[in-house]
Short mmCIF file of N, CA and C in Angstrom, two decimals:
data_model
loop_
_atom_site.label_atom_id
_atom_site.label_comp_id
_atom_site.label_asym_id
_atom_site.label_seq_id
_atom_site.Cartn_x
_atom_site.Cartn_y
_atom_site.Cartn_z
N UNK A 1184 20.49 -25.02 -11.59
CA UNK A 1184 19.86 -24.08 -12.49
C UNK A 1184 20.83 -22.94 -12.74
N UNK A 1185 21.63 -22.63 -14.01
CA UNK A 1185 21.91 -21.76 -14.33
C UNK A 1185 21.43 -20.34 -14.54
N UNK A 1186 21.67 -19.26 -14.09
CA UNK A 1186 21.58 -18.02 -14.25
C UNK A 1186 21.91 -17.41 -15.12
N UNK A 1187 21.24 -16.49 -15.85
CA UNK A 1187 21.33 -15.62 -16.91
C UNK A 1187 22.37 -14.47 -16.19
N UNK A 1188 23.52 -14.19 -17.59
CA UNK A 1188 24.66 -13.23 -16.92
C UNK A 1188 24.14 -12.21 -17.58
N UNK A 1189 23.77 -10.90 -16.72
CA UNK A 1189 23.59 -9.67 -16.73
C UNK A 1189 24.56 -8.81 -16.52
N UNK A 1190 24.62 -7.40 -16.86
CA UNK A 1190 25.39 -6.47 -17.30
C UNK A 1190 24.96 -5.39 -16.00
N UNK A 1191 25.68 -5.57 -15.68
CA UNK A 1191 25.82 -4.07 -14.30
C UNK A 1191 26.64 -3.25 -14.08
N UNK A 1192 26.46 -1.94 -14.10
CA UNK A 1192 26.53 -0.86 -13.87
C UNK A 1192 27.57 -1.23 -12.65
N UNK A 1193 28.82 -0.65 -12.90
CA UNK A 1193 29.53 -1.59 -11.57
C UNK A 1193 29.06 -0.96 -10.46
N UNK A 1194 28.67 0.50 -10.53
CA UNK A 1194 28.46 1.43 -9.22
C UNK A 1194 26.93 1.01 -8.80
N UNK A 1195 26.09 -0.18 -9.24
CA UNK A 1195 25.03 -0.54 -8.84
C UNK A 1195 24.88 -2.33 -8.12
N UNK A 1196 24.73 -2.31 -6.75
CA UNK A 1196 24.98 -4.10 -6.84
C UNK A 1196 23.85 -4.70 -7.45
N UNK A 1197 24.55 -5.64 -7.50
CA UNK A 1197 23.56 -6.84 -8.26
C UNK A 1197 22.13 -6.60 -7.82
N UNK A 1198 21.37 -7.05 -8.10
CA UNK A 1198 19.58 -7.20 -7.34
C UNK A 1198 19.26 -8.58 -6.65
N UNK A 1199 18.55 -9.09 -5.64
CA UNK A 1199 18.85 -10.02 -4.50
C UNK A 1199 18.43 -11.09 -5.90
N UNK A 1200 18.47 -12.05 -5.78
CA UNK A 1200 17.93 -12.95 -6.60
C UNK A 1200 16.62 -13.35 -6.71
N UNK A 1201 15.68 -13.07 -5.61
CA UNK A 1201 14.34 -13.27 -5.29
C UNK A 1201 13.36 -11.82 -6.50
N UNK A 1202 14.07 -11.16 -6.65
CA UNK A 1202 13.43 -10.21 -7.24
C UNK A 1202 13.68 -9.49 -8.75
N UNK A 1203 13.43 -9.62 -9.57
CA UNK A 1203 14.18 -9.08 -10.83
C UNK A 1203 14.44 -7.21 -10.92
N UNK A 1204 14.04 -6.80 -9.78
CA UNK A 1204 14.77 -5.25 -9.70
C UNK A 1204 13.85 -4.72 -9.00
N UNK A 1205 14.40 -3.42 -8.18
CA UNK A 1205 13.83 -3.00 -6.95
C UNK A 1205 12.72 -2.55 -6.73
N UNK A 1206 11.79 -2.66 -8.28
CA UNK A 1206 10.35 -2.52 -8.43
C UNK A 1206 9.30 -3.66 -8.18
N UNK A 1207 10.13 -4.42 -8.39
CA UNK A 1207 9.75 -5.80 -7.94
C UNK A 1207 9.54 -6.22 -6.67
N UNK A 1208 10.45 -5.73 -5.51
CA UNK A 1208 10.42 -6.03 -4.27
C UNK A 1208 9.41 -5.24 -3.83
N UNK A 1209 9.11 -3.75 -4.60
CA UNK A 1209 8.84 -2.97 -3.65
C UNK A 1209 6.96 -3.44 -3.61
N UNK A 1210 6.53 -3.75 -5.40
CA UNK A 1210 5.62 -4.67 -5.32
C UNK A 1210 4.99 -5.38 -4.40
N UNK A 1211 6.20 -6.15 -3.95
CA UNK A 1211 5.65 -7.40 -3.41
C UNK A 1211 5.51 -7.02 -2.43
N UNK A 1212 5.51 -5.74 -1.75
CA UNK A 1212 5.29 -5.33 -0.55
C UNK A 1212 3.93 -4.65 -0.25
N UNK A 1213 3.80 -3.99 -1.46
CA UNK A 1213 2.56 -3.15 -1.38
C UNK A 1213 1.08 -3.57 -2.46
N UNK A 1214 1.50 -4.97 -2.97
CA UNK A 1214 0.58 -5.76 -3.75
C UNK A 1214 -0.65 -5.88 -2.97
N UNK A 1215 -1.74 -5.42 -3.17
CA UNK A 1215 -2.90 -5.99 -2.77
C UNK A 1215 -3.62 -4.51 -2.75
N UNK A 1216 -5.41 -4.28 -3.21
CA UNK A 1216 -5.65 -3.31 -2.93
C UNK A 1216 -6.08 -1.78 -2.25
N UNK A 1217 -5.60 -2.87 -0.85
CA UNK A 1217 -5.88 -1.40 0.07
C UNK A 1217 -4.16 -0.95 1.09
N UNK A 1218 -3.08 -1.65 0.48
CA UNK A 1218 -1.93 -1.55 1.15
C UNK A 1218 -1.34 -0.58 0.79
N UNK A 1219 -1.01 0.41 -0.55
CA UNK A 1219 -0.69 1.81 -0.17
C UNK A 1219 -1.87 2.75 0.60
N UNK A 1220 -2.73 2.63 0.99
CA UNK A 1220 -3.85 3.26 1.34
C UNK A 1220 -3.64 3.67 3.08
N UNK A 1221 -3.62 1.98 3.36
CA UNK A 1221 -2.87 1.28 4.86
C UNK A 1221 -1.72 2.51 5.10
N UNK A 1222 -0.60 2.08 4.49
CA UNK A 1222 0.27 2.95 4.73
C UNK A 1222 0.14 4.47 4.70
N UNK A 1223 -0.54 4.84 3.56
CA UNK A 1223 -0.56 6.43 4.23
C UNK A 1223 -1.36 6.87 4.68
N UNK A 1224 -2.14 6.26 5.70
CA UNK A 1224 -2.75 6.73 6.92
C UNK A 1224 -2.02 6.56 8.14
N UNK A 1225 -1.28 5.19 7.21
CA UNK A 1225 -0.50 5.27 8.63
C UNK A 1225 0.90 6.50 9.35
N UNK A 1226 0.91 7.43 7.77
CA UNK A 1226 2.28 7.70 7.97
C UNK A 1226 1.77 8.86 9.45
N UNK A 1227 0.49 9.14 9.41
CA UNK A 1227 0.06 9.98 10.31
C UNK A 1227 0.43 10.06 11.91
N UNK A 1228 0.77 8.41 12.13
CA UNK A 1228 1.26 8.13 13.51
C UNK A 1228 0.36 6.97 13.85
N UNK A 1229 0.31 6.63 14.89
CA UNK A 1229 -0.37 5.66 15.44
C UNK A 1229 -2.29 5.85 15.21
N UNK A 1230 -2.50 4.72 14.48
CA UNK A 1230 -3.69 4.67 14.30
C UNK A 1230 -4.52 3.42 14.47
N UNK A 1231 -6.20 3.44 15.42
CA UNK A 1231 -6.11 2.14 15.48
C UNK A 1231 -7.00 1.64 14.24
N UNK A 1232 -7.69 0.55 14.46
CA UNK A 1232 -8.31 -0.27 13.47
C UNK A 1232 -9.73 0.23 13.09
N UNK A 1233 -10.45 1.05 14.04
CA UNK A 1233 -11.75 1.69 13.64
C UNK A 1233 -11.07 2.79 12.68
N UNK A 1234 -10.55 3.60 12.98
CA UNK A 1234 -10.23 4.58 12.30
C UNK A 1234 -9.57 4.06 10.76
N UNK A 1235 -8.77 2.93 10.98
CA UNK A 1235 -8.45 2.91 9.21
C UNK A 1235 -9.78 2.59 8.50
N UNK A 1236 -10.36 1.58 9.03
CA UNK A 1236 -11.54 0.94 8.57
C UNK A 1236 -12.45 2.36 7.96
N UNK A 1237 -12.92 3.10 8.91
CA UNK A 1237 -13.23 4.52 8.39
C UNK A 1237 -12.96 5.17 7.28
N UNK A 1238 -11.12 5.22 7.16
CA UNK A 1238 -10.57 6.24 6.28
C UNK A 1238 -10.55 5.33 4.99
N UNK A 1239 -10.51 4.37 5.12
CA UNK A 1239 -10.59 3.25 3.66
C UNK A 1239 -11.79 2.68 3.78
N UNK A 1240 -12.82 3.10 3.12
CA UNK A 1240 -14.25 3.19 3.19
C UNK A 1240 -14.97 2.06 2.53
N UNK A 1241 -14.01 1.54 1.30
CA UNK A 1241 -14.68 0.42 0.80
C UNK A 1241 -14.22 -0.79 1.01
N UNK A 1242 -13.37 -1.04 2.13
CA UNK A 1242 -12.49 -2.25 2.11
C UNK A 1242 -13.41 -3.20 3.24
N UNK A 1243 -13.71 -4.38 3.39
CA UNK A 1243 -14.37 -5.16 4.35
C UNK A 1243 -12.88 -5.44 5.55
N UNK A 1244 -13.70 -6.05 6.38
CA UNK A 1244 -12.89 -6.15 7.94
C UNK A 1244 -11.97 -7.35 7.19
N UNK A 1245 -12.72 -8.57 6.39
CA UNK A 1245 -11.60 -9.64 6.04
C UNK A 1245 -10.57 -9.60 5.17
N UNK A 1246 -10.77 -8.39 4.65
CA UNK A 1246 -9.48 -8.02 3.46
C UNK A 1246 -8.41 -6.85 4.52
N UNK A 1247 -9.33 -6.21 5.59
CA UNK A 1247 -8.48 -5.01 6.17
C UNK A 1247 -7.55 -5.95 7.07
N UNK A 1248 -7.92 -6.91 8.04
CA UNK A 1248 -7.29 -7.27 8.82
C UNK A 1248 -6.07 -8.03 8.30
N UNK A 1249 -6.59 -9.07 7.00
CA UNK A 1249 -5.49 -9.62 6.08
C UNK A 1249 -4.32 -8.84 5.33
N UNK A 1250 -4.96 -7.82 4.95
CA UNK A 1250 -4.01 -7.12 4.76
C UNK A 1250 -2.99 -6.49 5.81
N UNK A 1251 -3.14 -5.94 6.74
CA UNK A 1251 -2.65 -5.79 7.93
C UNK A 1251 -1.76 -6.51 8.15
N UNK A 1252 -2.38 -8.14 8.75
CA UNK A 1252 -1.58 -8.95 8.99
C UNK A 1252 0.21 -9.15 7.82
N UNK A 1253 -0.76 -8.98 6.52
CA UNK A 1253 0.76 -8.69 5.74
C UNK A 1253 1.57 -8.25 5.75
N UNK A 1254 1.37 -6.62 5.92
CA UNK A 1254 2.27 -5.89 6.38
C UNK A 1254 3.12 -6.07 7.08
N UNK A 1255 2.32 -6.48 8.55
CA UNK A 1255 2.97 -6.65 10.03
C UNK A 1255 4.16 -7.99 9.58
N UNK A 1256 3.79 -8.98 9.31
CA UNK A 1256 4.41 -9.99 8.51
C UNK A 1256 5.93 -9.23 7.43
N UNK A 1257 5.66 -8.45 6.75
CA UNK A 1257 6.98 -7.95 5.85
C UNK A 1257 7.49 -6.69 6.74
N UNK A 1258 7.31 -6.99 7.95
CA UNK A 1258 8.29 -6.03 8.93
C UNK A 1258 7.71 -4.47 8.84
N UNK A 1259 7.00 -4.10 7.95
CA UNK A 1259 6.80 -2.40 7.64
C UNK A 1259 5.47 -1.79 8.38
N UNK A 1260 5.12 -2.52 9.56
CA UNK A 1260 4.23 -2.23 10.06
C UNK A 1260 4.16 -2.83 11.35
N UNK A 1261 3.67 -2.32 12.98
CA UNK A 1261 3.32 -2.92 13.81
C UNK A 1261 2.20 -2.85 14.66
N UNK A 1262 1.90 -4.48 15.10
CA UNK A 1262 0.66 -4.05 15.67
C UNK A 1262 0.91 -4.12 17.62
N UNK A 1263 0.35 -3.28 17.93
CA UNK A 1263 0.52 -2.62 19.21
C UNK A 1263 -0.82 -3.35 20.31
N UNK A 1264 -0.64 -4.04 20.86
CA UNK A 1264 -1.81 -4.27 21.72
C UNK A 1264 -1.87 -4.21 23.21
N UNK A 1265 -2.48 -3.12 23.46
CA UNK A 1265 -1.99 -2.48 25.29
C UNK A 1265 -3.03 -3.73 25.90
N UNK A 1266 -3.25 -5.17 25.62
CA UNK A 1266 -3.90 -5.73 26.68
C UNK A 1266 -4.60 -5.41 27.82
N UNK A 1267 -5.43 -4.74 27.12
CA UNK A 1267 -6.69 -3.66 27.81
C UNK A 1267 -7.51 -4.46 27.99
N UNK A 1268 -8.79 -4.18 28.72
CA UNK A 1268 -10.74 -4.43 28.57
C UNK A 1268 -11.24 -3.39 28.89
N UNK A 1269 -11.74 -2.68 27.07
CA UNK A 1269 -11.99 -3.50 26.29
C UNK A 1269 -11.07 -3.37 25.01
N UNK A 1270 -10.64 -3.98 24.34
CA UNK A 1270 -9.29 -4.00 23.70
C UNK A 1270 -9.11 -2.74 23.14
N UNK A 1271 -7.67 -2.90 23.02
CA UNK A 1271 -7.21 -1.27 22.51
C UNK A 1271 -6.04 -2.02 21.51
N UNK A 1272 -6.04 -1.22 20.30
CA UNK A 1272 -4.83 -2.04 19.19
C UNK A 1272 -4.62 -1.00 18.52
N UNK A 1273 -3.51 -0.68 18.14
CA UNK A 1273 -3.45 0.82 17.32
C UNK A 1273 -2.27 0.03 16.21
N UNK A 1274 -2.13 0.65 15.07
CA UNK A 1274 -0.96 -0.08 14.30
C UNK A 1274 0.14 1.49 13.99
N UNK A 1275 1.68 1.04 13.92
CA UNK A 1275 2.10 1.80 13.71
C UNK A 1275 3.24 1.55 12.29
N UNK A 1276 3.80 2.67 11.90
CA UNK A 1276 4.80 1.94 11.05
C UNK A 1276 6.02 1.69 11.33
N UNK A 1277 6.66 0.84 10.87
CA UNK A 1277 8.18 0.83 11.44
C UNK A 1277 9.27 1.82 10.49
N UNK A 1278 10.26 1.55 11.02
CA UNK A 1278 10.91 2.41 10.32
C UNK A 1278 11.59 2.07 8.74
N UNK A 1279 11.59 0.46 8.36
CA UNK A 1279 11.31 0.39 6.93
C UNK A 1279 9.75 0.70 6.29
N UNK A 1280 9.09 0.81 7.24
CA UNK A 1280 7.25 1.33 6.92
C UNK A 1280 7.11 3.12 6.44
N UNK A 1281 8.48 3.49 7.55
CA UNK A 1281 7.89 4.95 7.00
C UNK A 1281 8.71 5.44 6.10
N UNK A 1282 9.67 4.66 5.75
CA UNK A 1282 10.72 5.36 4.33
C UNK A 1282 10.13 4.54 3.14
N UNK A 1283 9.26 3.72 3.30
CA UNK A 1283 7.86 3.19 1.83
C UNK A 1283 6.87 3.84 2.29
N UNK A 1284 6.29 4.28 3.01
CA UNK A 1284 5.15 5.20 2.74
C UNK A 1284 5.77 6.63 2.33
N UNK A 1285 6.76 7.20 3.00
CA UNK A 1285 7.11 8.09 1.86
C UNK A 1285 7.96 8.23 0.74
N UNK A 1286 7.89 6.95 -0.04
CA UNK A 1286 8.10 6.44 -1.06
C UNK A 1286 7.05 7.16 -1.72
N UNK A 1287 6.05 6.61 -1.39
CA UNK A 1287 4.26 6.66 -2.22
C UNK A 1287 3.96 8.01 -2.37
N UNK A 1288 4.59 8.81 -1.37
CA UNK A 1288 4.06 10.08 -1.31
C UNK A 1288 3.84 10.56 -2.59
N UNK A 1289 5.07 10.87 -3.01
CA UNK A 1289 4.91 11.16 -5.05
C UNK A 1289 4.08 11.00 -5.38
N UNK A 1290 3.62 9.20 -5.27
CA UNK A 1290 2.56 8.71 -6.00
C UNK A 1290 1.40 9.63 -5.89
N UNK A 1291 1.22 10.19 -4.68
CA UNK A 1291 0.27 10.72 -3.76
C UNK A 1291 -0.24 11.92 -4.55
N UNK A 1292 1.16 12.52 -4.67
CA UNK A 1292 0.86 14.17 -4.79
C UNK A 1292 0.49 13.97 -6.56
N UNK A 1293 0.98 12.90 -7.31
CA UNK A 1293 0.31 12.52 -8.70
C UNK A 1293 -0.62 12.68 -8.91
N UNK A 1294 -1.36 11.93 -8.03
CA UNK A 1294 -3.06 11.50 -8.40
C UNK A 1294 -3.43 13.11 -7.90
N UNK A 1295 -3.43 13.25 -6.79
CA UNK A 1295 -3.56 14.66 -6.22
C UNK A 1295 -3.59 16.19 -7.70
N UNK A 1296 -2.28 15.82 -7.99
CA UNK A 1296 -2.38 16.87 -9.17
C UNK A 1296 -3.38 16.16 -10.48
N UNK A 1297 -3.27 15.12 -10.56
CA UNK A 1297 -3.88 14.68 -11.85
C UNK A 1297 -5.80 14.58 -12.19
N UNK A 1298 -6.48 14.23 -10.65
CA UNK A 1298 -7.51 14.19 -10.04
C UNK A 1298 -8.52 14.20 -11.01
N UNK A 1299 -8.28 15.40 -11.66
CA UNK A 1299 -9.89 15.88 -12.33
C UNK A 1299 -9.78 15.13 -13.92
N UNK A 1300 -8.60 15.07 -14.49
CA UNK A 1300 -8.38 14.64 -15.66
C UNK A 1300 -7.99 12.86 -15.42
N UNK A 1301 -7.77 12.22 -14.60
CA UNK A 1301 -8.10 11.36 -14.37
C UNK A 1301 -9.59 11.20 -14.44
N UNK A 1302 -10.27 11.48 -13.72
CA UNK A 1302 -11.91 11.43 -13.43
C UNK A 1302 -12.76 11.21 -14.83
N UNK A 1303 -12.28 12.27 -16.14
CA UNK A 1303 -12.74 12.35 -17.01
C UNK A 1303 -12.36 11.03 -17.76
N UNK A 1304 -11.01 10.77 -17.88
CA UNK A 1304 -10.27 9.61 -18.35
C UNK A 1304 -11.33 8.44 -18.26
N UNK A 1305 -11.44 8.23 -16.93
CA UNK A 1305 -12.31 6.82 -16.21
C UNK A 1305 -13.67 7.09 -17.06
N UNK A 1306 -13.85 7.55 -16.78
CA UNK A 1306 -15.74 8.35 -16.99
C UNK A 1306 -15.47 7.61 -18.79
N UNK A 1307 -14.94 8.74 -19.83
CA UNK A 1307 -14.73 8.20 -20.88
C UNK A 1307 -14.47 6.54 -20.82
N UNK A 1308 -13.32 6.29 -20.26
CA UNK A 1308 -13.51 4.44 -20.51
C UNK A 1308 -14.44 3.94 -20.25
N UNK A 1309 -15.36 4.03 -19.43
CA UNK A 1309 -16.57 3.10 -18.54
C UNK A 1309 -17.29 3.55 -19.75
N UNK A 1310 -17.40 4.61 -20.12
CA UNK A 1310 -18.70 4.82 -21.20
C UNK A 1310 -18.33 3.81 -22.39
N UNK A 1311 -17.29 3.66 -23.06
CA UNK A 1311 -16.68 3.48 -24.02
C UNK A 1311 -16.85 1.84 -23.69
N UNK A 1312 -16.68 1.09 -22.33
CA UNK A 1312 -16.71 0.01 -22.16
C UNK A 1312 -18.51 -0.48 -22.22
N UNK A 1313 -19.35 -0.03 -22.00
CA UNK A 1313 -20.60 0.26 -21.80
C UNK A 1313 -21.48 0.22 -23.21
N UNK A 1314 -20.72 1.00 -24.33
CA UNK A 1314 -21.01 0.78 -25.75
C UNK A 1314 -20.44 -0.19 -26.30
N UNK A 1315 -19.52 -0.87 -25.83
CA UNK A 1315 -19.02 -2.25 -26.88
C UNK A 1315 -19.78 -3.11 -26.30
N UNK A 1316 -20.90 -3.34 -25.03
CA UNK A 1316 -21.76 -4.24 -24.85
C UNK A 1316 -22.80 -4.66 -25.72
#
């Protein structure tokens, strides 16, 4: 299979081949909907599984733990189990975990600043979706 020849910036390397550019990877890391969420609770320090479950309020145990497991799986997260009774598991991030969660931060302080005019945004669409019924 031949490859398409692209034009690079010589002071930039190539992009791995698995990914069409570093938005792509970073995607595939944080694809699913409660995995930036995961992460910035986690950036807090060690946290265990009641407590995320808590702080991400609408997510069920079979999407939290799956998701989890992903993470732990793409290296940016670990799970800690002091082989206690009665179990004790806390997850932490690693250290490619905590230079992508404060990646997101931005994202963070976005929504953060944007909040109220977002709110209205949504509100207007749902209505707007609600009348074309």
């Amino acid at each position: 299979m031949s490859e398409i020849p692209l034009v690079y910036d010589h002071a930039v390397p190539p992009i791995a081949t698995a990914f069409t550019c570093g938005l792509d990877a970073t995607l595939k890391v944080i694809s699913g909907k409660w995995k930036p969420l995961i992460l910035y609770f986690l950036l807090r320090g060690p946290t265990r599984y009641g407590e995320l479950k808590r702080a991400i309020r609408d997510v069920s145990d079979k999407v939290l733990i799956q998701q989890l497991k992903e993470l732990e799986a793409d290296g940016v997260l670990r799970r800690n189990d002091y082989k206690e009774v009665p179990p004790r598991v806390d997850y932490t991030l690693t250290e490619l975990g905590q230079s992508l969660a404060q990646a997101l931060e931005p994202l963070c302080q976005w929504g953060t600043d944007n909040m109220v005019v977002m709110q209205k945004l949504f509100a207007e669409r749902d209505e707007w979706g609600r009348g074309r019924n």
